[in-house]
PDB file of C-alpha atoms and ligand atoms in Angstrom:
ATOM      1  CA  MET K1036     -29.377 -55.778 -44.516  1.00 87.00           C
ATOM      2  CA  THR K1037     -31.172 -58.958 -45.556  1.00 94.00           C
ATOM      3  CA  ASP K1038     -33.934 -61.083 -44.036  1.00 96.00           C
ATOM      4  CA  ILE K1039     -32.867 -64.200 -42.186  1.00 98.00           C
ATOM      5  CA  HIS K1040     -35.047 -66.915 -40.702  1.00 98.00           C
ATOM      6  CA  ILE K1041     -33.652 -69.185 -38.017  1.00 98.00           C
ATOM      7  CA  VAL K1042     -35.200 -72.517 -37.115  1.00 97.00           C
ATOM      8  CA  GLY K1043     -34.392 -73.652 -33.580  1.00 94.00           C
ATOM      9  CA  ALA K1044     -34.508 -71.433 -30.525  1.00 94.00           C
ATOM     10  CA  GLY K1045     -31.862 -73.527 -28.765  1.00 93.00           C
ATOM     11  CA  ALA K1046     -28.495 -72.311 -27.504  1.00 93.00           C
ATOM     12  CA  ILE K1047     -26.815 -72.212 -30.944  1.00 95.00           C
ATOM     13  CA  GLY K1048     -29.910 -70.918 -32.805  1.00 96.00           C
ATOM     14  CA  LEU K1049     -30.320 -67.989 -30.405  1.00 96.00           C
ATOM     15  CA  SER K1050     -26.604 -67.216 -30.319  1.00 95.00           C
ATOM     16  CA  PHE K1051     -26.589 -67.059 -34.151  1.00 96.00           C
ATOM     17  CA  ALA K1052     -29.801 -64.961 -34.056  1.00 97.00           C
ATOM     18  CA  HIS K1053     -28.116 -62.423 -31.805  1.00 96.00           C
ATOM     19  CA  ALA K1054     -24.903 -62.230 -33.846  1.00 95.00           C
ATOM     20  CA  LEU K1055     -26.729 -61.961 -37.187  1.00 96.00           C
ATOM     21  CA  SER K1056     -29.190 -59.353 -35.850  1.00 97.00           C
ATOM     22  CA  GLN K1057     -26.295 -56.866 -35.572  1.00 94.00           C
ATOM     23  CA  ARG K1058     -26.432 -56.514 -39.393  1.00 95.00           C
ATOM     24  CA  HIS K1059     -29.623 -58.232 -40.625  1.00 97.00           C
ATOM     25  CA  ASN K1060     -33.371 -58.574 -39.962  1.00 97.00           C
ATOM     26  CA  VAL K1061     -33.711 -61.800 -38.024  1.00 98.00           C
ATOM     27  CA  SER K1062     -36.836 -63.868 -37.378  1.00 97.00           C
ATOM     28  CA  VAL K1063     -36.841 -67.066 -35.348  1.00 97.00           C
ATOM     29  CA  ILE K1064     -39.342 -69.722 -36.424  1.00 95.00           C
ATOM     30  CA  THR K1065     -40.952 -71.406 -33.436  1.00 92.00           C
ATOM     31  CA  ARG K1066     -43.873 -73.792 -32.939  1.00 87.00           C
ATOM     32  CA  THR K1067     -45.593 -71.498 -30.428  1.00 87.00           C
ATOM     33  CA  LEU K1068     -45.018 -67.833 -29.591  1.00 87.00           C
ATOM     34  CA  PRO K1069     -42.518 -67.435 -26.722  1.00 85.00           C
ATOM     35  CA  THR K1070     -43.875 -66.076 -23.462  1.00 85.00           C
ATOM     36  CA  ASP K1071     -40.987 -63.620 -22.980  1.00 90.00           C
ATOM     37  CA  LYS K1072     -38.314 -61.833 -24.980  1.00 94.00           C
ATOM     38  CA  TRP K1073     -35.180 -63.856 -25.785  1.00 96.00           C
ATOM     39  CA  LEU K1074     -32.134 -62.782 -23.794  1.00 96.00           C
ATOM     40  CA  ILE K1075     -28.430 -63.345 -24.290  1.00 97.00           C
ATOM     41  CA  SER K1076     -25.692 -63.012 -21.674  1.00 96.00           C
ATOM     42  CA  GLU K1077     -22.125 -62.384 -22.815  1.00 90.00           C
ATOM     43  CA  HIS K1078     -19.078 -60.901 -21.097  1.00 85.00           C
ATOM     44  CA  LEU K1079     -20.563 -57.420 -21.710  1.00 85.00           C
ATOM     45  CA  GLY K1080     -23.767 -58.200 -19.809  1.00 94.00           C
ATOM     46  CA  THR K1081     -27.298 -59.309 -20.702  1.00 97.00           C
ATOM     47  CA  LYS K1082     -29.185 -58.007 -23.751  1.00 96.00           C
ATOM     48  CA  VAL K1083     -32.509 -58.596 -25.462  1.00 97.00           C
ATOM     49  CA  ILE K1084     -32.012 -60.498 -28.741  1.00 97.00           C
ATOM     50  CA  ASN K1085     -33.301 -58.378 -31.590  1.00 96.00           C
ATOM     51  CA  ALA K1086     -35.217 -61.151 -33.369  1.00 97.00           C
ATOM     52  CA  LYS K1087     -38.905 -61.541 -34.179  1.00 95.00           C
ATOM     53  CA  PRO K1088     -40.687 -64.821 -33.374  1.00 95.00           C
ATOM     54  CA  VAL K1089     -42.600 -66.330 -36.311  1.00 94.00           C
ATOM     55  CA  VAL K1090     -44.995 -69.293 -36.198  1.00 92.00           C
ATOM     56  CA  LEU K1091     -45.234 -70.858 -39.680  1.00 89.00           C
ATOM     57  CA  ALA K1092     -48.824 -72.009 -39.113  1.00 84.00           C
ATOM     58  CA  HIS K1093     -49.839 -68.372 -38.461  1.00 84.00           C
ATOM     59  CA  THR K1094     -48.276 -66.920 -41.621  1.00 84.00           C
ATOM     60  CA  GLN K1095     -50.274 -66.554 -44.840  1.00 77.00           C
ATOM     61  CA  SER K1096     -47.534 -66.017 -47.399  1.00 85.00           C
ATOM     62  CA  LEU K1097     -43.871 -66.161 -46.568  1.00 91.00           C
ATOM     63  CA  SER K1098     -40.856 -66.368 -48.837  1.00 94.00           C
ATOM     64  CA  ILE K1099     -37.651 -67.353 -47.062  1.00 96.00           C
ATOM     65  CA  ALA K1100     -34.421 -66.188 -48.710  1.00 97.00           C
ATOM     66  CA  ASN K1101     -31.939 -67.224 -46.000  1.00 98.00           C
ATOM     67  CA  CYS K1102     -32.663 -69.964 -43.521  1.00 98.00           C
ATOM     68  CA  PHE K1103     -30.407 -71.167 -40.707  1.00 98.00           C
ATOM     69  CA  ILE K1104     -31.558 -74.517 -39.303  1.00 97.00           C
ATOM     70  CA  CYS K1105     -29.971 -75.109 -35.901  1.00 97.00           C
ATOM     71  CA  VAL K1106     -31.637 -78.212 -34.505  1.00 96.00           C
ATOM     72  CA  LYS K1107     -30.675 -81.629 -33.162  1.00 94.00           C
ATOM     73  CA  ALA K1108     -29.522 -84.198 -35.745  1.00 93.00           C
ATOM     74  CA  TYR K1109     -32.710 -86.254 -35.305  1.00 92.00           C
ATOM     75  CA  GLN K1110     -34.922 -83.160 -35.799  1.00 93.00           C
ATOM     76  CA  LEU K1111     -33.271 -82.131 -39.074  1.00 93.00           C
ATOM     77  CA  PRO K1112     -35.471 -84.053 -41.600  1.00 90.00           C
ATOM     78  CA  GLN K1113     -38.675 -82.616 -40.084  1.00 92.00           C
ATOM     79  CA  ALA K1114     -37.254 -79.089 -39.791  1.00 94.00           C
ATOM     80  CA  ILE K1115     -36.259 -79.153 -43.464  1.00 93.00           C
ATOM     81  CA  ALA K1116     -39.634 -80.546 -44.547  1.00 92.00           C
ATOM     82  CA  ASP K1117     -41.336 -77.705 -42.618  1.00 93.00           C
ATOM     83  CA  VAL K1118     -39.418 -74.880 -44.324  1.00 95.00           C
ATOM     84  CA  LEU K1119     -38.966 -76.313 -47.858  1.00 94.00           C
ATOM     85  CA  PRO K1120     -42.343 -75.056 -49.166  1.00 93.00           C
ATOM     86  CA  TYR K1121     -41.451 -71.506 -48.050  1.00 95.00           C
ATOM     87  CA  LEU K1122     -37.961 -71.296 -49.583  1.00 96.00           C
ATOM     88  CA  SER K1123     -37.522 -68.841 -52.450  1.00 97.00           C
ATOM     89  CA  ASP K1124     -36.071 -70.190 -55.709  1.00 96.00           C
ATOM     90  CA  HIS K1125     -32.640 -68.723 -54.866  1.00 97.00           C
ATOM     91  CA  ALA K1126     -32.735 -69.453 -51.135  1.00 98.00           C
ATOM     92  CA  ASN K1127     -29.622 -70.106 -49.063  1.00 98.00           C
ATOM     93  CA  LEU K1128     -30.152 -72.904 -46.564  1.00 98.00           C
ATOM     94  CA  PHE K1129     -27.640 -73.333 -43.722  1.00 98.00           C
ATOM     95  CA  ILE K1130     -27.711 -76.363 -41.469  1.00 96.00           C
ATOM     96  CA  SER K1131     -25.865 -76.756 -38.191  1.00 96.00           C
ATOM     97  CA  HIS K1132     -26.069 -79.888 -36.095  1.00 94.00           C
ATOM     98  CA  ASN K1133     -23.909 -82.409 -34.286  1.00 94.00           C
ATOM     99  CA  GLY K1134     -23.210 -85.867 -35.654  1.00 94.00           C
ATOM    100  CA  MET K1135     -23.703 -87.235 -39.143  1.00 93.00           C
ATOM    101  CA  CYS K1136     -26.967 -87.055 -41.076  1.00 88.00           C
ATOM    102  CA  ASP K1137     -27.586 -88.282 -44.604  1.00 86.00           C
ATOM    103  CA  LEU K1138     -27.940 -85.096 -46.651  1.00 88.00           C
ATOM    104  CA  SER K1139     -28.754 -86.813 -49.966  1.00 89.00           C
ATOM    105  CA  GLU K1140     -32.522 -86.541 -49.452  1.00 86.00           C
ATOM    106  CA  VAL K1141     -32.269 -82.810 -48.683  1.00 89.00           C
ATOM    107  CA  LEU K1142     -30.079 -82.218 -51.724  1.00 91.00           C
ATOM    108  CA  ASP K1143     -32.528 -84.103 -53.949  1.00 91.00           C
ATOM    109  CA  GLN K1144     -35.356 -81.817 -52.881  1.00 91.00           C
ATOM    110  CA  LEU K1145     -33.564 -78.522 -53.552  1.00 94.00           C
ATOM    111  CA  LYS K1146     -34.084 -76.506 -56.746  1.00 94.00           C
ATOM    112  CA  PRO K1147     -30.996 -75.804 -58.926  1.00 94.00           C
ATOM    113  CA  ASN K1148     -30.434 -72.277 -57.569  1.00 96.00           C
ATOM    114  CA  GLN K1149     -30.996 -73.148 -53.922  1.00 97.00           C
ATOM    115  CA  ALA K1150     -27.725 -73.431 -51.999  1.00 97.00           C
ATOM    116  CA  LEU K1151     -27.068 -75.791 -49.081  1.00 97.00           C
ATOM    117  CA  PHE K1152     -24.309 -74.956 -46.575  1.00 97.00           C
ATOM    118  CA  PHE K1153     -23.118 -76.786 -43.479  1.00 95.00           C
ATOM    119  CA  ILE K1154     -21.988 -74.805 -40.437  1.00 96.00           C
ATOM    120  CA  SER K1155     -19.697 -76.532 -38.002  1.00 94.00           C
ATOM    121  CA  THR K1156     -19.418 -74.603 -34.783  1.00 93.00           C
ATOM    122  CA  ALA K1157     -17.616 -75.144 -31.515  1.00 89.00           C
ATOM    123  CA  ARG K1158     -19.115 -72.033 -29.906  1.00 87.00           C
ATOM    124  CA  GLY K1159     -19.927 -72.661 -26.268  1.00 85.00           C
ATOM    125  CA  ALA K1160     -23.537 -71.671 -25.631  1.00 90.00           C
ATOM    126  CA  LEU K1161     -25.724 -72.669 -22.722  1.00 89.00           C
ATOM    127  CA  LYS K1162     -29.495 -72.338 -22.395  1.00 91.00           C
ATOM    128  CA  LEU K1163     -30.139 -70.939 -18.885  1.00 91.00           C
ATOM    129  CA  ASP K1164     -33.908 -71.261 -19.340  1.00 91.00           C
ATOM    130  CA  ASP K1165     -36.411 -71.351 -22.248  1.00 90.00           C
ATOM    131  CA  ASN K1166     -35.712 -67.739 -23.254  1.00 93.00           C
ATOM    132  CA  HIS K1167     -32.199 -67.080 -22.030  1.00 96.00           C
ATOM    133  CA  VAL K1168     -28.900 -68.182 -23.568  1.00 95.00           C
ATOM    134  CA  LYS K1169     -25.418 -67.617 -22.172  1.00 94.00           C
ATOM    135  CA  ILE K1170     -22.260 -67.566 -24.306  1.00 92.00           C
ATOM    136  CA  THR K1171     -19.741 -69.719 -22.462  1.00 87.00           C
ATOM    137  CA  GLY K1172     -16.919 -70.193 -24.935  1.00 82.00           C
ATOM    138  CA  SER K1173     -15.334 -69.001 -28.113  1.00 81.00           C
ATOM    139  CA  GLY K1174     -14.831 -71.996 -30.400  1.00 84.00           C
ATOM    140  CA  ASP K1175     -14.283 -71.650 -34.163  1.00 90.00           C
ATOM    141  CA  THR K1176     -17.109 -71.695 -36.712  1.00 94.00           C
ATOM    142  CA  TYR K1177     -16.621 -73.109 -40.233  1.00 95.00           C
ATOM    143  CA  LEU K1178     -18.803 -72.711 -43.302  1.00 97.00           C
ATOM    144  CA  GLY K1179     -18.749 -75.433 -45.966  1.00 95.00           C
ATOM    145  CA  ALA K1180     -20.613 -75.848 -49.264  1.00 96.00           C
ATOM    146  CA  CYS K1181     -22.786 -78.949 -49.786  1.00 95.00           C
ATOM    147  CA  ASN K1182     -23.895 -78.441 -53.412  1.00 95.00           C
ATOM    148  CA  THR K1183     -22.706 -76.782 -56.627  1.00 95.00           C
ATOM    149  CA  GLN K1184     -24.756 -73.645 -56.101  1.00 97.00           C
ATOM    150  CA  ALA K1185     -23.275 -73.223 -52.611  1.00 97.00           C
ATOM    151  CA  HIS K1186     -19.735 -73.708 -53.969  1.00 97.00           C
ATOM    152  CA  SER K1187     -20.241 -70.962 -56.516  1.00 97.00           C
ATOM    153  CA  ILE K1188     -21.337 -68.322 -53.949  1.00 97.00           C
ATOM    154  CA  ILE K1189     -19.588 -69.357 -50.733  1.00 97.00           C
ATOM    155  CA  LYS K1190     -17.141 -66.423 -50.586  1.00 97.00           C
ATOM    156  CA  HIS K1191     -19.915 -63.889 -51.147  1.00 97.00           C
ATOM    157  CA  ILE K1192     -22.152 -65.573 -48.566  1.00 97.00           C
ATOM    158  CA  PHE K1193     -19.320 -65.723 -46.035  1.00 97.00           C
ATOM    159  CA  GLY K1194     -18.790 -61.962 -46.460  1.00 96.00           C
ATOM    160  CA  ILE K1195     -22.461 -61.191 -45.803  1.00 96.00           C
ATOM    161  CA  TYR K1196     -23.285 -63.545 -42.928  1.00 96.00           C
ATOM    162  CA  PHE K1197     -20.056 -64.566 -41.203  1.00 95.00           C
ATOM    163  CA  SER K1198     -17.127 -62.208 -41.662  1.00 93.00           C
ATOM    164  CA  GLY K1199     -17.165 -59.604 -38.883  1.00 90.00           C
ATOM    165  CA  ILE K1200     -20.412 -61.078 -37.482  1.00 91.00           C
ATOM    166  CA  LEU K1201     -19.504 -64.470 -36.058  1.00 88.00           C
ATOM    167  CA  SER K1202     -16.074 -64.121 -34.487  1.00 84.00           C
ATOM    168  CA  GLN K1203     -13.468 -66.751 -35.380  1.00 91.00           C
ATOM    169  CA  SER K1204     -15.310 -67.933 -38.489  1.00 95.00           C
ATOM    170  CA  PHE K1205     -13.718 -69.415 -41.600  1.00 96.00           C
ATOM    171  CA  ILE K1206     -14.552 -71.059 -44.906  1.00 97.00           C
ATOM    172  CA  HIS K1207     -13.698 -74.774 -45.052  1.00 95.00           C
ATOM    173  CA  GLU K1208     -13.009 -76.169 -48.530  1.00 92.00           C
ATOM    174  CA  ASP K1209     -13.646 -79.846 -47.780  1.00 92.00           C
ATOM    175  CA  MET K1210     -17.187 -80.532 -46.633  1.00 88.00           C
ATOM    176  CA  THR K1211     -16.689 -84.219 -45.814  1.00 92.00           C
ATOM    177  CA  LEU K1212     -13.529 -83.545 -43.821  1.00 94.00           C
ATOM    178  CA  LEU K1213     -15.242 -80.665 -42.012  1.00 91.00           C
ATOM    179  CA  ARG K1214     -18.117 -82.905 -40.922  1.00 93.00           C
ATOM    180  CA  TRP K1215     -15.737 -85.645 -39.742  1.00 96.00           C
ATOM    181  CA  GLN K1216     -13.623 -83.145 -37.783  1.00 95.00           C
ATOM    182  CA  LYS K1217     -16.750 -81.895 -36.018  1.00 94.00           C
ATOM    183  CA  LEU K1218     -17.863 -85.487 -35.372  1.00 97.00           C
ATOM    184  CA  LEU K1219     -14.492 -86.332 -33.783  1.00 98.00           C
ATOM    185  CA  VAL K1220     -14.709 -83.359 -31.404  1.00 97.00           C
ATOM    186  CA  ASN K1221     -18.226 -84.386 -30.376  1.00 97.00           C
ATOM    187  CA  ILE K1222     -17.141 -88.022 -29.889  1.00 98.00           C
ATOM    188  CA  ALA K1223     -14.389 -86.914 -27.495  1.00 98.00           C
ATOM    189  CA  ILE K1224     -16.507 -84.442 -25.516  1.00 98.00           C
ATOM    190  CA  ASN K1225     -20.242 -85.086 -25.601  1.00 98.00           C
ATOM    191  CA  PRO K1226     -20.768 -88.631 -24.268  1.00 98.00           C
ATOM    192  CA  LEU K1227     -18.245 -88.411 -21.408  1.00 98.00           C
ATOM    193  CA  SER K1228     -19.397 -84.947 -20.338  1.00 98.00           C
ATOM    194  CA  ALA K1229     -22.991 -86.217 -20.377  1.00 98.00           C
ATOM    195  CA  LEU K1230     -22.337 -89.396 -18.403  1.00 98.00           C
ATOM    196  CA  HIS K1231     -20.243 -87.600 -15.766  1.00 97.00           C
ATOM    197  CA  GLN K1232     -22.230 -84.320 -15.870  1.00 97.00           C
ATOM    198  CA  VAL K1233     -19.063 -82.222 -16.021  1.00 98.00           C
ATOM    199  CA  PRO K1234     -18.255 -79.092 -18.036  1.00 97.00           C
ATOM    200  CA  ASN K1235     -16.062 -79.582 -21.115  1.00 96.00           C
ATOM    201  CA  GLY K1236     -12.891 -78.321 -19.414  1.00 97.00           C
ATOM    202  CA  GLN K1237     -12.982 -81.069 -16.782  1.00 98.00           C
ATOM    203  CA  LEU K1238     -12.510 -83.710 -19.456  1.00 98.00           C
ATOM    204  CA  ARG K1239      -8.851 -82.649 -19.589  1.00 98.00           C
ATOM    205  CA  GLN K1240      -8.308 -84.551 -16.329  1.00 98.00           C
ATOM    206  CA  PRO K1241      -5.980 -87.573 -16.744  1.00 98.00           C
ATOM    207  CA  LYS K1242      -8.714 -89.992 -15.573  1.00 98.00           C
ATOM    208  CA  PHE K1243     -10.593 -89.430 -18.859  1.00 98.00           C
ATOM    209  CA  SER K1244      -7.641 -89.528 -21.244  1.00 98.00           C
ATOM    210  CA  ALA K1245      -7.527 -93.293 -21.942  1.00 98.00           C
ATOM    211  CA  THR K1246     -11.220 -93.382 -22.890  1.00 98.00           C
ATOM    212  CA  ILE K1247     -10.926 -90.281 -25.091  1.00 98.00           C
ATOM    213  CA  LEU K1248      -7.916 -91.824 -26.822  1.00 98.00           C
ATOM    214  CA  ALA K1249      -9.726 -95.137 -27.400  1.00 98.00           C
ATOM    215  CA  LEU K1250     -12.909 -93.447 -28.722  1.00 98.00           C
ATOM    216  CA  LEU K1251     -10.959 -91.263 -31.147  1.00 98.00           C
ATOM    217  CA  ASN K1252      -8.659 -94.089 -32.197  1.00 98.00           C
ATOM    218  CA  GLU K1253     -11.670 -96.176 -33.248  1.00 98.00           C
ATOM    219  CA  ALA K1254     -13.325 -93.236 -35.009  1.00 98.00           C
ATOM    220  CA  CYS K1255     -10.144 -92.261 -36.883  1.00 98.00           C
ATOM    221  CA  THR K1256      -9.609 -95.878 -37.991  1.00 98.00           C
ATOM    222  CA  VAL K1257     -13.160 -95.930 -39.377  1.00 98.00           C
ATOM    223  CA  ALA K1258     -12.632 -92.548 -41.069  1.00 98.00           C
ATOM    224  CA  ASN K1259      -9.326 -93.632 -42.634  1.00 98.00           C
ATOM    225  CA  LYS K1260     -10.909 -96.849 -43.949  1.00 98.00           C
ATOM    226  CA  ALA K1261     -13.615 -94.689 -45.518  1.00 97.00           C
ATOM    227  CA  GLY K1262     -10.893 -92.661 -47.247  1.00 97.00           C
ATOM    228  CA  ILE K1263     -11.101 -89.594 -44.961  1.00 97.00           C
ATOM    229  CA  LYS K1264      -7.704 -88.110 -44.191  1.00 95.00           C
ATOM    230  CA  VAL K1265      -7.851 -87.464 -40.448  1.00 97.00           C
ATOM    231  CA  THR K1266      -5.085 -88.325 -38.007  1.00 98.00           C
ATOM    232  CA  LEU K1267      -5.432 -89.365 -34.382  1.00 98.00           C
ATOM    233  CA  SER K1268      -2.984 -86.718 -33.173  1.00 98.00           C
ATOM    234  CA  GLN K1269      -4.866 -83.951 -35.011  1.00 98.00           C
ATOM    235  CA  ALA K1270      -8.196 -85.239 -33.675  1.00 98.00           C
ATOM    236  CA  LEU K1271      -6.818 -85.233 -30.116  1.00 98.00           C
ATOM    237  CA  ASP K1272      -5.372 -81.716 -30.562  1.00 98.00           C
ATOM    238  CA  ASN K1273      -8.699 -80.383 -31.869  1.00 96.00           C
ATOM    239  CA  ALA K1274     -10.707 -82.027 -29.096  1.00 97.00           C
ATOM    240  CA  TYR K1275      -8.434 -80.733 -26.298  1.00 97.00           C
ATOM    241  CA  GLN K1276      -8.422 -77.275 -27.873  1.00 95.00           C
ATOM    242  CA  VAL K1277     -12.247 -77.182 -27.865  1.00 94.00           C
ATOM    243  CA  MET K1278     -12.273 -78.425 -24.233  1.00 96.00           C
ATOM    244  CA  SER K1279     -10.007 -75.516 -23.288  1.00 95.00           C
ATOM    245  CA  ARG K1280     -11.863 -72.879 -25.266  1.00 92.00           C
ATOM    246  CA  THR K1281     -15.280 -74.003 -24.016  1.00 91.00           C
ATOM    247  CA  SER K1282     -14.103 -75.147 -20.591  1.00 94.00           C
ATOM    248  CA  ALA K1283     -17.029 -73.655 -18.656  1.00 91.00           C
ATOM    249  CA  ASN K1284     -19.629 -74.964 -21.089  1.00 91.00           C
ATOM    250  CA  PHE K1285     -21.787 -78.001 -20.428  1.00 94.00           C
ATOM    251  CA  SER K1286     -21.953 -79.805 -23.789  1.00 94.00           C
ATOM    252  CA  SER K1287     -25.311 -80.073 -25.526  1.00 93.00           C
ATOM    253  CA  MET K1288     -25.434 -83.770 -24.604  1.00 96.00           C
ATOM    254  CA  ALA K1289     -24.680 -83.059 -20.938  1.00 96.00           C
ATOM    255  CA  GLN K1290     -27.604 -80.613 -21.000  1.00 93.00           C
ATOM    256  CA  ASP K1291     -29.883 -83.076 -22.811  1.00 94.00           C
ATOM    257  CA  VAL K1292     -29.205 -85.784 -20.222  1.00 97.00           C
ATOM    258  CA  LYS K1293     -29.651 -83.337 -17.338  1.00 95.00           C
ATOM    259  CA  HIS K1294     -33.070 -82.296 -18.668  1.00 91.00           C
ATOM    260  CA  GLY K1295     -34.154 -85.853 -19.589  1.00 93.00           C
ATOM    261  CA  ARG K1296     -34.187 -85.085 -23.355  1.00 93.00           C
ATOM    262  CA  LYS K1297     -33.269 -87.440 -26.192  1.00 94.00           C
ATOM    263  CA  THR K1298     -29.558 -87.117 -27.055  1.00 96.00           C
ATOM    264  CA  GLU K1299     -27.735 -87.098 -30.408  1.00 96.00           C
ATOM    265  CA  ILE K1300     -25.707 -90.201 -29.483  1.00 97.00           C
ATOM    266  CA  GLU K1301     -27.044 -92.234 -32.450  1.00 97.00           C
ATOM    267  CA  ALA K1302     -25.699 -89.598 -34.893  1.00 97.00           C
ATOM    268  CA  ILE K1303     -22.354 -89.381 -33.042  1.00 98.00           C
ATOM    269  CA  CYS K1304     -21.016 -92.685 -31.612  1.00 98.00           C
ATOM    270  CA  GLY K1305     -23.860 -94.577 -33.346  1.00 98.00           C
ATOM    271  CA  TYR K1306     -22.590 -93.368 -36.721  1.00 97.00           C
ATOM    272  CA  VAL K1307     -19.069 -94.628 -36.002  1.00 98.00           C
ATOM    273  CA  VAL K1308     -20.400 -98.003 -34.845  1.00 98.00           C
ATOM    274  CA  ALA K1309     -22.576 -98.374 -37.973  1.00 98.00           C
ATOM    275  CA  GLN K1310     -19.738 -97.337 -40.314  1.00 98.00           C
ATOM    276  CA  GLY K1311     -17.359 -99.641 -38.411  1.00 98.00           C
ATOM    277  CA  GLN K1312     -19.697-102.579 -39.072  1.00 98.00           C
ATOM    278  CA  LEU K1313     -19.799-101.751 -42.795  1.00 98.00           C
ATOM    279  CA  LEU K1314     -16.023-101.335 -43.011  1.00 98.00           C
ATOM    280  CA  ASN K1315     -15.045-104.172 -40.704  1.00 98.00           C
ATOM    281  CA  VAL K1316     -13.542-102.028 -37.953  1.00 98.00           C
ATOM    282  CA  SER K1317     -14.318-102.972 -34.375  1.00 98.00           C
ATOM    283  CA  THR K1318     -15.594-100.067 -32.262  1.00 98.00           C
ATOM    284  CA  PRO K1319     -16.237-101.386 -28.718  1.00 98.00           C
ATOM    285  CA  TYR K1320     -15.696 -98.031 -26.942  1.00 98.00           C
ATOM    286  CA  ASN K1321     -18.101 -96.155 -29.199  1.00 98.00           C
ATOM    287  CA  ALA K1322     -20.600 -99.031 -28.870  1.00 98.00           C
ATOM    288  CA  GLN K1323     -20.346 -98.805 -25.095  1.00 98.00           C
ATOM    289  CA  MET K1324     -20.990 -95.036 -25.128  1.00 98.00           C
ATOM    290  CA  LEU K1325     -23.901 -95.533 -27.516  1.00 98.00           C
ATOM    291  CA  GLN K1326     -25.465 -98.101 -25.189  1.00 97.00           C
ATOM    292  CA  ALA K1327     -24.838 -96.078 -22.029  1.00 97.00           C
ATOM    293  CA  LEU K1328     -26.499 -92.986 -23.482  1.00 97.00           C
ATOM    294  CA  ILE K1329     -29.380 -94.769 -25.189  1.00 93.00           C
ATOM    295  CA  ASN K1330     -30.221 -96.090 -21.723  1.00 84.00           C
ATOM    296  CA  LYS K1331     -30.542 -92.471 -20.539  1.00 81.00           C
ATOM    297  CA  HIS K1332     -33.338 -91.632 -23.041  1.00 71.00           C
TER     298      HIS K1332
HETATM  299  O1  LIG H 292     -20.696 -79.063 -30.105  1.00 71.52           O
HETATM  300  C1  LIG H 292     -20.568 -78.979 -28.885  1.00 71.52           C
HETATM  301  C2  LIG H 292     -21.718 -79.419 -28.088  1.00 71.52           C
HETATM  302  O2  LIG H 292     -21.824 -79.113 -26.921  1.00 71.52           O
HETATM  303  O3  LIG H 292     -22.568 -80.105 -28.671  1.00 71.52           O
HETATM  304  C3  LIG H 292     -19.258 -78.555 -28.287  1.00 71.52           C
HETATM  305  C4  LIG H 292     -18.359 -78.042 -29.384  1.00 71.52           C
HETATM  306  C5  LIG H 292     -18.631 -79.760 -27.646  1.00 71.52           C
HETATM  307  C6  LIG H 292     -19.359 -77.418 -27.322  1.00 71.52           C
HETATM  308  O4  LIG H 292     -19.858 -77.778 -26.095  1.00 71.52           O
END
């Protein structure tokens, strides 16, 4: 049993907190103390999540050995800056977010024995209210190593925190490919589900297929020009598989739009548009999604 700190009491943060609390001591770092206990609803019913809330500003001395940061792409730099001073010299830092973020600044700030991992998850999780999360789908979760230290311990880490804890979890050997594969799934699902306010499964309707194809075609062309070996047919297969396995879930972007929150569109379609400009690939469909969702902020 080890100590784990989780940053982000959103749907994914709380679903990880619950899974990890079966074997480890879990604390969730929050800005203010929650008013109620955190709850999770799964097919077996509703349970209290066995995790302790921690407010960093209230703690005198804290050494964090394992930290899972599950926040929005645009919150990542601040979340990392907040926990960095508390990380132990051999800390394992796990980040999980949608879209692409530049990790070079994070990597520059880590000490030689601090490991950085990326978690790509397609778990369907829905926040019912501030303290209550519902598991709505069973997508795969992948762990990838972002620095040398992480590479050297990934199998050991996977055994402690993933195997037998997070169902359908795997190690992925190619970090860059892993992040692109996740990006492609989010490009196919998030913007359309947000604009039409439909659960993921409804995107399988034929009326959406031409747009999904065009969005992924642009993104795969950009990826291929950048030297990333993805194929359009694989990207479509992955996206439709996630739609099926999380069919009842409202994507994180659909939920953000519904609640009037900022979305991650800049890190998703915005990334493809920006890379397309650099690589001379035209990306009108992604640009249109970017514009439509920026207007919702
Ligand atoms: O990552 C997701 C999200 O909602 O942001 C998927 C995998 C699409 C699950 O809904």
